[in-house]
Tab-separated table of C-alpha atoms in Angstrom:
chain	number	residue	atom	x	y	z
E	1	MET	CA	0.000	0.000	0.000
E	2	ASP	CA	1.241	3.469	-0.862
E	3	PRO	CA	1.908	5.575	2.258
E	4	PHE	CA	-0.242	8.434	0.955
E	5	GLU	CA	-3.271	6.156	1.145
E	6	PHE	CA	-3.207	6.347	4.938
E	7	LEU	CA	-4.099	10.033	4.728
E	8	ILE	CA	-7.350	9.342	2.927
E	9	GLY	CA	-8.200	6.082	4.687
E	10	PRO	CA	-10.284	5.609	7.814
E	11	ASP	CA	-7.251	5.612	10.116
E	12	PHE	CA	-5.395	8.935	10.059
E	13	ILE	CA	-1.808	8.659	11.358
E	14	CYS	CA	0.463	11.148	13.001
E	15	PRO	CA	3.302	12.844	11.043
E	16	LEU	CA	6.063	10.854	12.790
E	17	GLU	CA	4.406	7.523	11.931
E	18	TYR	CA	3.866	8.768	8.377
E	19	LEU	CA	7.537	9.637	7.884
E	20	PHE	CA	8.551	6.212	9.192
E	21	LEU	CA	6.172	4.467	6.773
E	22	LEU	CA	7.326	6.651	3.901
E	23	ARG	CA	10.957	5.677	4.536
E	24	LEU	CA	10.063	2.010	4.890
E	25	THR	CA	8.111	1.993	1.618
E	26	HIS	CA	10.978	3.793	-0.134
E	27	ARG	CA	13.424	1.048	0.935
E	28	LYS	CA	11.039	-1.636	-0.258
E	29	LYS	CA	10.795	-0.013	-3.695
E	30	VAL	CA	14.585	0.223	-3.966
E	31	PHE	CA	14.845	-3.440	-3.125
E	32	LEU	CA	12.119	-4.291	-5.661
E	33	ALA	CA	13.896	-2.396	-8.447
E	34	ARG	CA	17.161	-4.183	-7.726
E	35	SER	CA	15.305	-7.500	-7.688
E	36	ILE	CA	13.838	-6.820	-11.125
E	37	ILE	CA	17.296	-5.946	-12.453
E	38	ASP	CA	18.628	-9.236	-11.107
E	39	GLY	CA	15.623	-11.111	-12.507
E	40	ASP	CA	14.576	-12.211	-9.021
E	41	THR	CA	11.547	-10.602	-7.437
E	42	ASP	CA	10.791	-13.571	-5.225
E	43	ARG	CA	13.502	-12.552	-2.737
E	44	MET	CA	11.011	-10.166	-1.136
E	45	GLY	CA	8.418	-12.838	-0.645
E	46	LYS	CA	6.014	-10.372	-2.302
E	47	ARG	CA	5.789	-9.172	-5.905
E	48	GLY	CA	5.704	-5.583	-7.099
E	49	ARG	CA	2.863	-4.102	-9.149
E	50	ALA	CA	2.352	-2.475	-12.519
E	51	CYS	CA	-0.752	-0.650	-13.747
E	52	VAL	CA	-1.605	-0.683	-17.466
E	53	VAL	CA	-3.993	2.117	-18.473
E	54	VAL	CA	-6.093	1.982	-21.657
E	55	LEU	CA	-8.795	4.587	-22.218
E	56	GLY	CA	-10.468	2.312	-24.741
E	57	ASP	CA	-11.848	-1.175	-25.315
E	58	LEU	CA	-9.282	-3.574	-23.851
E	59	GLY	CA	-10.332	-6.379	-26.199
E	60	ARG	CA	-9.468	-4.140	-29.163
E	61	SER	CA	-6.097	-3.093	-27.692
E	62	PRO	CA	-3.889	-6.126	-28.386
E	63	ARG	CA	-0.557	-4.365	-27.799
E	64	MET	CA	-1.576	-3.369	-24.266
E	65	GLN	CA	-2.794	-6.915	-23.598
E	66	TYR	CA	0.634	-8.178	-24.658
E	67	HIS	CA	2.284	-5.606	-22.379
E	68	ALA	CA	0.242	-6.924	-19.466
E	69	LEU	CA	1.194	-10.521	-20.228
E	70	SER	CA	4.892	-9.626	-20.467
E	71	LEU	CA	4.831	-7.621	-17.233
E	72	ALA	CA	3.284	-10.624	-15.510
E	73	ARG	CA	5.338	-13.360	-17.171
E	74	GLN	CA	8.701	-11.748	-17.849
E	75	ALA	CA	8.911	-9.188	-15.027
E	76	SER	CA	7.013	-11.303	-12.469
E	77	LEU	CA	4.762	-8.393	-11.496
E	78	GLN	CA	1.169	-8.258	-10.393
E	79	VAL	CA	-0.602	-6.334	-13.144
E	80	ASP	CA	-3.715	-4.185	-12.850
E	81	ILE	CA	-5.380	-3.165	-16.111
E	82	VAL	CA	-7.666	-0.130	-16.075
E	83	ALA	CA	-9.723	-0.003	-19.275
E	84	TYR	CA	-13.169	0.060	-20.802
E	85	GLY	CA	-15.052	-3.163	-21.412
E	86	GLY	CA	-16.634	-4.251	-24.668
E	87	SER	CA	-14.826	-6.910	-26.676
E	88	ILE	CA	-13.533	-9.933	-24.795
E	89	PRO	CA	-9.732	-9.887	-24.229
E	90	HIS	CA	-7.558	-12.837	-25.132
E	91	GLU	CA	-7.986	-15.938	-22.996
E	92	ALA	CA	-4.341	-15.768	-21.896
E	93	VAL	CA	-5.013	-12.370	-20.297
E	94	LEU	CA	-8.246	-13.454	-18.652
E	95	LYS	CA	-6.763	-16.615	-17.146
E	96	HIS	CA	-3.408	-15.293	-15.932
E	97	PRO	CA	-3.484	-15.279	-12.109
E	98	SER	CA	-1.316	-12.158	-11.853
E	99	ILE	CA	-3.465	-9.987	-14.143
E	100	HIS	CA	-6.429	-8.114	-12.671
E	101	ILE	CA	-8.818	-6.206	-14.940
E	102	HIS	CA	-10.631	-3.134	-13.606
E	103	THR	CA	-13.411	-2.156	-16.015
E	104	MET	CA	-14.579	1.449	-16.238
E	105	ALA	CA	-18.098	2.373	-17.348
E	106	GLN	CA	-18.325	4.340	-20.592
E	107	PRO	CA	-20.332	7.598	-20.582
E	108	ARG	CA	-22.624	6.481	-23.406
E	109	PHE	CA	-25.331	9.075	-22.728
E	110	ILE	CA	-23.036	11.694	-24.289
E	111	GLN	CA	-23.656	10.113	-27.707
E	112	LEU	CA	-27.321	11.138	-27.420
E	113	LEU	CA	-26.496	14.840	-27.328
E	114	PRO	CA	-27.187	16.776	-30.568
E	115	LYS	CA	-24.283	17.370	-32.947
E	116	ILE	CA	-24.650	21.114	-32.600
E	117	LEU	CA	-23.289	20.708	-29.065
E	118	TYR	CA	-20.183	18.839	-30.281
E	119	PRO	CA	-17.650	21.224	-28.621
E	120	VAL	CA	-19.550	20.944	-25.329
E	121	THR	CA	-19.734	17.169	-25.787
E	122	LEU	CA	-15.950	16.944	-26.157
E	123	LEU	CA	-15.358	18.875	-22.940
E	124	LEU	CA	-18.031	16.986	-20.999
E	125	LYS	CA	-16.724	13.621	-22.162
E	126	ALA	CA	-13.139	14.527	-21.212
E	127	PHE	CA	-14.253	15.721	-17.764
E	128	ILE	CA	-16.210	12.525	-17.044
E	129	GLN	CA	-13.328	10.347	-18.253
E	130	PHE	CA	-10.867	12.359	-16.164
E	131	THR	CA	-12.969	11.948	-13.022
E	132	MET	CA	-13.368	8.221	-13.658
E	133	LEU	CA	-9.630	7.757	-14.196
E	134	LEU	CA	-8.767	9.625	-10.999
E	135	TRP	CA	-11.144	7.414	-9.008
E	136	PHE	CA	-9.602	4.216	-10.357
E	137	LEU	CA	-5.945	5.310	-10.318
E	138	PHE	CA	-6.030	7.049	-6.920
E	139	VAL	CA	-8.433	4.800	-5.005
E	140	LYS	CA	-9.524	1.497	-6.571
E	141	VAL	CA	-6.219	0.211	-7.933
E	142	PRO	CA	-3.460	-0.804	-5.470
E	143	ALA	CA	-0.455	1.512	-5.626
E	144	PRO	CA	1.890	0.311	-8.396
E	145	ASP	CA	5.590	0.802	-8.989
E	146	ILE	CA	4.926	1.824	-12.582
E	147	PHE	CA	2.069	3.141	-14.704
E	148	LEU	CA	2.164	2.134	-18.388
E	149	VAL	CA	-0.313	4.127	-20.457
E	150	GLN	CA	-1.399	3.865	-24.085
E	151	ASN	CA	-1.340	7.043	-26.164
E	152	PRO	CA	-3.637	7.998	-27.874
E	153	PRO	CA	-6.023	8.990	-26.465
E	154	SER	CA	-3.966	11.712	-24.793
E	155	VAL	CA	-6.652	13.819	-23.111
E	156	PRO	CA	-7.434	13.238	-20.329
E	157	THR	CA	-5.353	10.053	-20.017
E	158	LEU	CA	-1.846	11.517	-19.808
E	159	ILE	CA	-2.946	14.174	-17.309
E	160	ALA	CA	-4.700	11.697	-15.007
E	161	VAL	CA	-1.852	9.171	-15.098
E	162	LYS	CA	0.764	11.868	-14.479
E	163	TRP	CA	-1.140	13.109	-11.430
E	164	ALA	CA	-1.621	9.552	-10.156
E	165	SER	CA	2.047	8.666	-10.665
E	166	SER	CA	3.151	11.741	-8.699
E	167	TRP	CA	0.670	11.102	-5.892
E	168	ARG	CA	1.520	7.420	-5.626
E	169	ARG	CA	5.255	7.866	-6.252
E	170	ALA	CA	5.286	5.552	-9.270
E	171	ALA	CA	7.153	5.628	-12.561
E	172	PHE	CA	5.183	6.902	-15.569
E	173	VAL	CA	5.798	5.330	-18.999
E	174	VAL	CA	3.959	6.320	-22.194
E	175	ASP	CA	3.600	3.849	-25.050
E	176	TRP	CA	3.211	6.062	-28.128
E	177	HIS	CA	1.067	4.267	-30.721
E	178	ASN	CA	0.267	7.451	-32.647
E	179	PHE	CA	-0.376	11.138	-31.993
E	180	GLY	CA	-3.805	11.861	-30.559
E	181	TYR	CA	-4.113	15.334	-32.038
E	182	THR	CA	-3.768	13.941	-35.577
E	183	LEU	CA	-6.743	11.630	-34.998
E	184	LEU	CA	-8.827	14.525	-33.696
E	185	ALA	CA	-7.793	16.551	-36.755
E	186	LEU	CA	-9.437	13.955	-39.042
E	187	SER	CA	-12.846	15.162	-37.858
E	188	LEU	CA	-12.148	18.780	-36.859
E	189	GLY	CA	-9.346	19.852	-39.212
E	190	ARG	CA	-5.717	20.659	-38.398
E	191	ASN	CA	-6.373	24.363	-37.763
E	192	ASN	CA	-9.164	23.847	-35.242
E	193	VAL	CA	-8.553	25.423	-31.811
E	194	PHE	CA	-9.443	22.163	-30.046
E	195	VAL	CA	-6.798	20.324	-32.084
E	196	SER	CA	-4.157	22.916	-31.151
E	197	LEU	CA	-5.126	22.698	-27.474
E	198	TYR	CA	-5.110	18.901	-27.615
E	199	ARG	CA	-1.626	18.912	-29.142
E	200	TRP	CA	-0.348	21.221	-26.370
E	201	PHE	CA	-1.642	18.902	-23.632
E	202	GLU	CA	-0.274	15.825	-25.445
E	203	LYS	CA	3.182	17.348	-25.812
E	204	HIS	CA	3.306	18.974	-22.355
E	205	TYR	CA	2.307	15.881	-20.394
E	206	GLY	CA	4.079	13.467	-22.751
E	207	LYS	CA	7.366	15.186	-21.913
E	208	MET	CA	6.704	14.594	-18.194
E	209	ALA	CA	6.858	10.812	-18.562
E	210	THR	CA	9.639	8.943	-16.795
E	211	GLY	CA	10.159	6.897	-19.949
E	212	SER	CA	8.652	6.401	-23.399
E	213	LEU	CA	8.170	3.621	-25.928
E	214	CYS	CA	7.060	4.050	-29.553
E	215	VAL	CA	6.223	1.864	-32.526
E	216	THR	CA	8.516	3.105	-35.336
E	217	LYS	CA	11.882	4.737	-35.916
E	218	ALA	CA	10.079	7.547	-37.762
E	219	MET	CA	8.003	8.286	-34.655
E	220	GLN	CA	11.109	8.056	-32.454
E	221	HIS	CA	12.772	10.728	-34.616
E	222	GLU	CA	9.690	12.983	-34.537
E	223	LEU	CA	9.406	12.708	-30.746
E	224	GLU	CA	13.076	13.502	-30.225
E	225	GLN	CA	13.378	16.342	-32.726
E	226	ASN	CA	10.077	18.176	-32.262
E	227	TRP	CA	8.653	17.058	-28.939
E	228	GLY	CA	11.698	16.764	-26.703
E	229	VAL	CA	10.839	13.162	-25.846
E	230	SER	CA	13.427	10.383	-25.868
E	231	ALA	CA	11.681	7.122	-26.745
E	232	ARG	CA	12.793	3.555	-27.350
E	233	VAL	CA	11.365	1.731	-30.357
E	234	LEU	CA	9.371	-1.345	-29.405
E	235	TYR	CA	8.217	-2.838	-32.679
E	236	ASP	CA	4.967	-4.742	-32.677
E	237	GLN	CA	5.696	-8.439	-32.985
E	238	PRO	CA	3.200	-11.297	-33.122
E	239	PRO	CA	2.779	-13.368	-29.949
E	240	GLU	CA	3.064	-17.129	-30.092
E	241	PHE	CA	-0.613	-17.785	-30.899
E	242	PHE	CA	-0.311	-16.082	-34.325
E	243	ARG	CA	0.930	-18.881	-36.587
E	244	PRO	CA	-0.157	-20.795	-39.711
E	245	ALA	CA	-3.244	-22.855	-38.935
E	246	LEU	CA	-3.160	-26.631	-39.160
E	247	LEU	CA	-5.489	-28.265	-41.674
E	248	GLU	CA	-7.671	-29.659	-38.887
E	249	GLU	CA	-7.869	-26.205	-37.271
E	250	ARG	CA	-8.921	-24.681	-40.591
E	251	HIS	CA	-11.684	-27.227	-41.050
E	252	GLU	CA	-13.018	-26.713	-37.528
E	253	LEU	CA	-12.925	-22.920	-37.935
E	254	PHE	CA	-14.808	-23.001	-41.249
E	255	CYS	CA	-17.394	-25.299	-39.666
E	256	ARG	CA	-17.898	-22.768	-36.849
E	257	VAL	CA	-18.319	-19.788	-39.198
E	258	LYS	CA	-20.389	-21.601	-41.835
E	259	LYS	CA	-23.575	-19.815	-40.743
E	260	ASP	CA	-21.859	-16.435	-41.069
E	261	LEU	CA	-20.729	-17.351	-44.579
E	262	CYS	CA	-24.196	-18.578	-45.608
E	263	HIS	CA	-25.864	-15.231	-45.025
E	264	PRO	CA	-24.633	-12.684	-47.578
E	265	ILE	CA	-24.983	-8.951	-47.096
E	266	GLY	CA	-28.402	-8.528	-48.700
E	267	VAL	CA	-27.661	-10.499	-51.886
E	268	TYR	CA	-27.472	-14.045	-53.214
E	269	ASP	CA	-23.873	-14.399	-54.383
E	270	ILE	CA	-21.265	-16.873	-55.572
E	271	ILE	CA	-20.431	-18.011	-52.039
E	272	SER	CA	-24.083	-18.639	-51.127
E	273	ARG	CA	-24.431	-20.895	-54.155
E	274	GLY	CA	-21.240	-22.725	-53.241
E	275	LEU	CA	-22.611	-23.552	-49.796
E	276	GLU	CA	-25.845	-25.078	-51.095
E	277	ASN	CA	-26.399	-28.816	-50.567
E	278	GLN	CA	-23.139	-29.331	-48.710
E	279	GLU	CA	-22.457	-32.404	-46.613
E	280	PRO	CA	-22.189	-31.803	-42.831
E	281	SER	CA	-18.499	-32.722	-42.997
E	282	GLU	CA	-17.862	-30.276	-45.848
E	283	THR	CA	-17.030	-26.572	-45.786
E	284	LEU	CA	-16.465	-23.971	-48.460
E	285	PHE	CA	-12.715	-24.648	-48.374
E	286	THR	CA	-12.259	-28.150	-46.949
E	287	THR	CA	-13.752	-31.598	-47.021
E	288	LYS	CA	-13.482	-34.463	-44.550
E	289	ARG	CA	-13.768	-38.108	-45.600
E	290	ASN	CA	-12.799	-41.116	-43.484
E	291	ASP	CA	-11.240	-38.781	-40.899
E	292	GLU	CA	-8.967	-37.301	-43.566
E	293	ILE	CA	-9.197	-33.554	-44.201
E	294	SER	CA	-8.169	-32.007	-47.509
E	295	LEU	CA	-8.413	-28.598	-49.178
E	296	LYS	CA	-10.764	-28.336	-52.139
E	297	GLN	CA	-9.102	-27.648	-55.461
E	298	ASN	CA	-12.014	-25.495	-56.644
E	299	ARG	CA	-12.181	-23.433	-53.446
E	300	PRO	CA	-12.325	-19.633	-53.608
E	301	ALA	CA	-9.269	-17.654	-52.587
E	302	LEU	CA	-9.678	-16.266	-49.062
E	303	VAL	CA	-8.637	-12.637	-48.574
E	304	VAL	CA	-8.776	-11.118	-45.084
E	305	SER	CA	-8.804	-7.482	-44.077
E	306	SER	CA	-9.160	-6.160	-40.546
E	307	THR	CA	-10.465	-2.636	-40.158
E	308	SER	CA	-11.728	-0.249	-37.501
E	309	TRP	CA	-14.114	1.273	-40.078
E	310	THR	CA	-12.773	4.790	-39.468
E	311	PRO	CA	-11.841	7.671	-41.842
E	312	ASP	CA	-8.102	6.859	-41.705
E	313	GLU	CA	-8.843	3.608	-43.591
E	314	ASN	CA	-10.402	4.223	-47.007
E	315	PHE	CA	-12.357	1.022	-47.470
E	316	GLY	CA	-13.669	2.324	-50.781
E	317	ILE	CA	-10.298	1.443	-52.358
E	318	LEU	CA	-10.898	-2.240	-51.666
E	319	LEU	CA	-14.459	-2.131	-53.044
E	320	GLU	CA	-13.291	-0.464	-56.262
E	321	ALA	CA	-10.471	-3.017	-56.664
E	322	ALA	CA	-12.936	-5.867	-56.119
E	323	VAL	CA	-15.207	-4.506	-58.861
E	324	MET	CA	-12.237	-4.225	-61.259
E	325	TYR	CA	-11.108	-7.793	-60.484
E	326	ASP	CA	-14.659	-9.086	-60.989
E	327	ARG	CA	-15.083	-7.373	-64.358
E	328	ARG	CA	-11.684	-8.469	-65.670
E	329	VAL	CA	-12.232	-12.105	-64.665
E	330	ALA	CA	-15.723	-12.024	-66.182
E	331	ALA	CA	-14.337	-10.569	-69.416
E	332	ARG	CA	-11.632	-13.242	-69.632
E	333	SER	CA	-14.069	-16.105	-69.044
E	334	GLU	CA	-16.723	-14.780	-71.443
E	335	GLY	CA	-14.525	-13.376	-74.217
E	336	SER	CA	-13.521	-16.599	-75.955
E	337	ASP	CA	-15.027	-18.349	-78.971
E	338	THR	CA	-15.033	-21.952	-77.727
E	339	ALA	CA	-16.451	-23.468	-74.578
E	340	GLU	CA	-13.175	-25.344	-73.926
E	341	ILE	CA	-11.048	-22.188	-73.920
E	342	SER	CA	-13.710	-20.355	-71.924
E	343	GLU	CA	-13.630	-22.993	-69.173
E	344	GLU	CA	-9.815	-22.911	-69.103
E	345	ARG	CA	-9.797	-19.123	-68.747
E	346	GLN	CA	-12.554	-19.216	-66.155
E	347	HIS	CA	-10.505	-21.448	-63.859
E	348	LEU	CA	-7.322	-19.452	-64.425
E	349	TYR	CA	-8.553	-16.918	-61.845
E	350	PRO	CA	-10.461	-18.023	-58.731
E	351	ASN	CA	-13.507	-16.536	-57.117
E	352	LEU	CA	-12.539	-14.313	-54.197
E	353	LEU	CA	-14.071	-14.232	-50.742
E	354	PHE	CA	-13.188	-11.142	-48.715
E	355	ILE	CA	-13.760	-11.567	-44.975
E	356	ILE	CA	-13.642	-8.175	-43.268
E	357	THR	CA	-13.277	-8.238	-39.498
E	358	GLY	CA	-13.629	-5.385	-37.027
E	359	LYS	CA	-16.053	-2.884	-35.541
E	360	GLY	CA	-16.412	0.814	-36.192
E	361	PRO	CA	-18.617	3.782	-37.117
E	362	GLU	CA	-18.536	3.418	-40.928
E	363	LYS	CA	-19.322	-0.308	-41.105
E	364	GLU	CA	-23.028	0.032	-41.957
E	365	MET	CA	-22.332	2.636	-44.630
E	366	TYR	CA	-19.942	0.303	-46.465
E	367	GLU	CA	-22.228	-2.704	-46.042
E	368	GLU	CA	-24.911	-0.760	-47.917
E	369	LYS	CA	-22.408	-0.074	-50.715
E	370	ILE	CA	-21.492	-3.773	-50.894
E	371	LYS	CA	-25.151	-4.712	-51.396
E	372	ARG	CA	-25.276	-2.633	-54.590
E	373	LEU	CA	-22.124	-4.044	-56.238
E	374	ASN	CA	-23.731	-7.060	-58.002
E	375	LEU	CA	-20.498	-9.051	-58.329
E	376	LYS	CA	-20.204	-12.424	-60.065
E	377	HIS	CA	-16.779	-13.638	-58.988
E	378	VAL	CA	-16.253	-11.777	-55.707
E	379	ALA	CA	-18.131	-11.886	-52.395
E	380	PHE	CA	-17.824	-10.033	-49.092
E	381	ARG	CA	-18.565	-11.051	-45.521
E	382	THR	CA	-18.225	-8.838	-42.448
E	383	MET	CA	-17.855	-10.462	-39.043
E	384	TRP	CA	-16.380	-10.116	-35.575
E	385	LEU	CA	-14.325	-13.066	-34.370
E	386	SER	CA	-13.210	-14.054	-30.905
E	387	ALA	CA	-9.633	-13.376	-29.836
E	388	GLU	CA	-8.950	-17.100	-30.273
E	389	ASP	CA	-10.540	-17.494	-33.735
E	390	TYR	CA	-9.008	-14.374	-35.293
E	391	PRO	CA	-5.446	-15.817	-35.431
E	392	LEU	CA	-6.898	-19.019	-36.923
E	393	LEU	CA	-8.610	-17.018	-39.663
E	394	LEU	CA	-5.363	-15.245	-40.542
E	395	GLY	CA	-3.537	-18.576	-40.479
E	396	SER	CA	-6.104	-20.045	-42.893
E	397	ALA	CA	-6.240	-17.174	-45.403
E	398	ASP	CA	-4.404	-16.797	-48.714
E	399	LEU	CA	-3.802	-13.036	-48.666
E	400	GLY	CA	-4.211	-10.076	-46.331
E	401	VAL	CA	-5.163	-6.536	-47.335
E	402	CYS	CA	-4.328	-3.496	-45.186
E	403	LEU	CA	-5.964	-0.112	-45.823
E	404	HIS	CA	-4.384	1.705	-42.873
E	405	THR	CA	-2.866	5.049	-43.862
E	406	SER	CA	-2.051	6.544	-40.410
E	407	SER	CA	-3.309	9.974	-39.338
E	408	SER	CA	0.273	10.972	-38.457
E	409	GLY	CA	2.113	8.909	-41.066
E	410	LEU	CA	4.361	7.657	-38.263
E	411	ASP	CA	2.736	4.474	-36.948
E	412	LEU	CA	2.510	0.948	-38.317
E	413	PRO	CA	-0.585	-1.277	-38.549
E	414	MET	CA	-0.461	-4.057	-35.974
E	415	LYS	CA	-2.829	-6.116	-38.126
E	416	VAL	CA	-0.002	-6.588	-40.665
E	417	VAL	CA	2.316	-7.814	-37.905
E	418	ASP	CA	-0.307	-10.394	-36.940
E	419	MET	CA	-0.673	-11.459	-40.577
E	420	PHE	CA	3.073	-11.983	-40.934
E	421	GLY	CA	3.033	-14.017	-37.726
E	422	CYS	CA	0.595	-16.361	-39.476
E	423	GLY	CA	2.743	-16.476	-42.627
E	424	LEU	CA	0.170	-14.415	-44.541
E	425	PRO	CA	1.470	-12.067	-47.280
E	426	VAL	CA	-0.073	-8.599	-47.393
E	427	CYS	CA	-1.100	-6.002	-49.945
E	428	SER	CA	-0.878	-2.685	-48.118
E	429	VAL	CA	-1.579	0.958	-48.854
E	430	SER	CA	1.721	2.789	-49.277
E	431	TYR	CA	2.570	5.673	-46.936
E	432	SER	CA	5.647	7.269	-45.404
E	433	CYS	CA	6.967	4.651	-42.952
E	434	ILE	CA	5.197	1.438	-44.016
E	435	GLN	CA	8.502	0.223	-45.527
E	436	GLU	CA	9.734	-0.385	-41.981
E	437	LEU	CA	7.338	-3.343	-41.989
E	438	VAL	CA	6.222	-4.284	-45.511
E	439	LYS	CA	9.107	-4.995	-47.887
E	440	ASP	CA	7.646	-4.524	-51.348
E	441	GLY	CA	8.066	-7.696	-53.389
E	442	GLN	CA	9.440	-9.715	-50.446
E	443	ASN	CA	6.689	-10.224	-47.861
E	444	GLY	CA	3.972	-8.161	-49.522
E	445	LEU	CA	3.073	-5.550	-52.121
E	446	LEU	CA	2.377	-1.829	-51.778
E	447	PHE	CA	-0.340	0.019	-53.683
E	448	SER	CA	-1.523	3.617	-53.949
E	449	SER	CA	-4.786	3.201	-55.873
E	450	SER	CA	-7.629	0.763	-56.408
E	451	SER	CA	-6.391	-0.075	-59.918
E	452	GLU	CA	-2.970	-1.033	-58.535
E	453	LEU	CA	-4.599	-3.309	-55.969
E	454	ALA	CA	-6.772	-4.927	-58.667
E	455	ASP	CA	-3.650	-5.595	-60.767
E	456	GLN	CA	-1.955	-7.164	-57.755
E	457	LEU	CA	-4.931	-9.460	-57.102
E	458	LEU	CA	-4.828	-10.659	-60.712
E	459	ILE	CA	-1.069	-11.255	-60.589
E	460	LEU	CA	-1.082	-13.074	-57.262
E	461	PHE	CA	-4.096	-15.318	-57.853
E	462	LYS	CA	-3.383	-16.324	-61.443
E	463	GLY	CA	-3.368	-20.132	-61.471
E	464	PHE	CA	-4.715	-20.444	-57.910
E	465	PRO	CA	-4.433	-22.711	-55.961
E	466	GLY	CA	-1.667	-24.792	-57.473
E	467	ASN	CA	0.217	-22.573	-59.913
E	468	CYS	CA	0.435	-19.143	-58.295
E	469	ASP	CA	4.199	-18.711	-57.972
E	470	ALA	CA	4.052	-14.973	-57.182
E	471	LEU	CA	1.759	-15.589	-54.215
E	472	LEU	CA	3.867	-18.503	-52.949
E	473	SER	CA	7.013	-16.373	-53.135
E	474	LEU	CA	5.441	-13.626	-51.016
E	475	LYS	CA	4.125	-16.228	-48.594
E	476	ALA	CA	7.647	-17.530	-48.055
E	477	GLY	CA	8.797	-13.981	-47.330
E	478	ALA	CA	5.929	-13.445	-44.884
E	479	MET	CA	6.814	-16.695	-43.104
E	480	GLU	CA	10.413	-15.548	-42.776
E	481	THR	CA	9.356	-12.140	-41.409
E	482	GLY	CA	6.917	-13.697	-38.957
E	483	SER	CA	9.427	-16.196	-37.623
E	484	SER	CA	12.271	-13.668	-37.296
E	485	GLY	CA	10.837	-12.001	-34.202
E	486	ARG	CA	8.222	-12.600	-31.537
E	487	TRP	CA	6.677	-10.256	-28.997
E	488	ALA	CA	8.253	-11.855	-25.924
E	489	THR	CA	11.761	-11.513	-27.363
E	490	GLU	CA	11.210	-7.937	-28.554
E	491	TRP	CA	9.745	-6.933	-25.181
E	492	GLU	CA	12.618	-8.559	-23.288
E	493	ASP	CA	15.205	-6.708	-25.377
E	494	CYS	CA	13.537	-3.286	-25.656
E	495	ALA	CA	10.825	-2.706	-23.049
E	496	LYS	CA	12.063	-4.562	-19.988
E	497	PRO	CA	15.386	-2.646	-19.721
E	498	LEU	CA	13.480	0.655	-19.861
E	499	ILE	CA	10.968	-0.437	-17.229
E	500	THR	CA	13.765	-1.674	-14.986
E	501	GLN	CA	15.612	1.623	-15.402
E	502	VAL	CA	12.670	3.929	-14.669
E	503	VAL	CA	11.553	1.928	-11.645
E	504	SER	CA	15.051	2.004	-10.173
E	505	GLN	CA	15.414	5.735	-10.860
E	506	ASN	CA	12.010	6.452	-9.369
E	507	VAL	CA	12.858	4.903	-5.988
E	508	GLU	CA	16.422	6.086	-5.569
């Protein structure tokens, strides 16, 4: 227990007793820091604590879940997570005995306010969130040795965590995923006064952190040169459960999602017809006979894209590319003089099934657009998968598509990291620092327009499934990238030394 807590508890103590307790707690923290450095926290007979703060849906914050697991597994700390509920976190987080989740209630009534009051809504929402954070960080959560906070959002998170870290004499580490003011600028514009104020708070309180982590070298340079923040790069790396799926795992997954695949988005399409009159042991991609599972030769190619359905991901690019692919395949299969050549051309390019995962504000708008496409060789399905099934889907797919463009141009999409962990090659939108992750022509391809993406789909899936050398080459590169680094190793090399350093400096 932090010594300051005695002042607000039921038993008020005298100043002399307080000074004694303060000194005693200080010595314990010094000993804890030295124990972490030595890799032995059990000497105390009691573990230290870390508090991970996420002002968002924990289930949709995989990097912070991985931080919590590493703090518990690799630093042997008790970990408190303060976050919003919503999506279910990964089973490994839920079942770890040293991880304790504290769920905050979201102020949903604010969404009912009219849009004309948007500036007032922003201030009211920030005030409510700030009050909620102070209650959890000052009172409900046991005093930690270190606060690790996700940024963005910056306001009011950085302010609340800074205050709590000072009050509870804990280290304060910011994990920079992006810049919060750039996200706000997507809706308000860069020159808006709220955006300028937001940037000031983000920079002012970000500089107060005891230590900082970030996701790219480009962001590290920006923080150092223009923000006065020295940060260590902790690249996103896939954890161990992102890997290529076994054939049996694929079959079981496709059996579980068969109902989701049967119901198209308002239309009767090529995938719906393919699922008609199937045997119970058969799926769209696999078949099981005499306990032997095999992939169908006439299966569609499975393309996966994960999106938050927000303005920084232009999903319209993918829809336009799908229409171009559909028309070109239709033209090739219908433009011949003989039925024999027509059939040969028809099977040269497969039907495509795009499975789009994720939740977000623009999902319904794009689903309405999909209904009006009237495609013959391409189909779309939108779904939300559990934290356990999502890696299996990536490990069963043939290609990934990433539409992330980054509001700051300085962060990298974690979804691509997960895809590489599953050995899945990626076609990604090109922007300033994406080359730190996607090596064009090695583990994926970069595109800048819908026509480029359509060309890439035709190149990669020509001769699918058996004679698509370009796709197989990229898959080999993705496998190599995914196996070259894992989260636990990256965290041990980059994050743990920083956490050890700031904890030791904080208690000396």
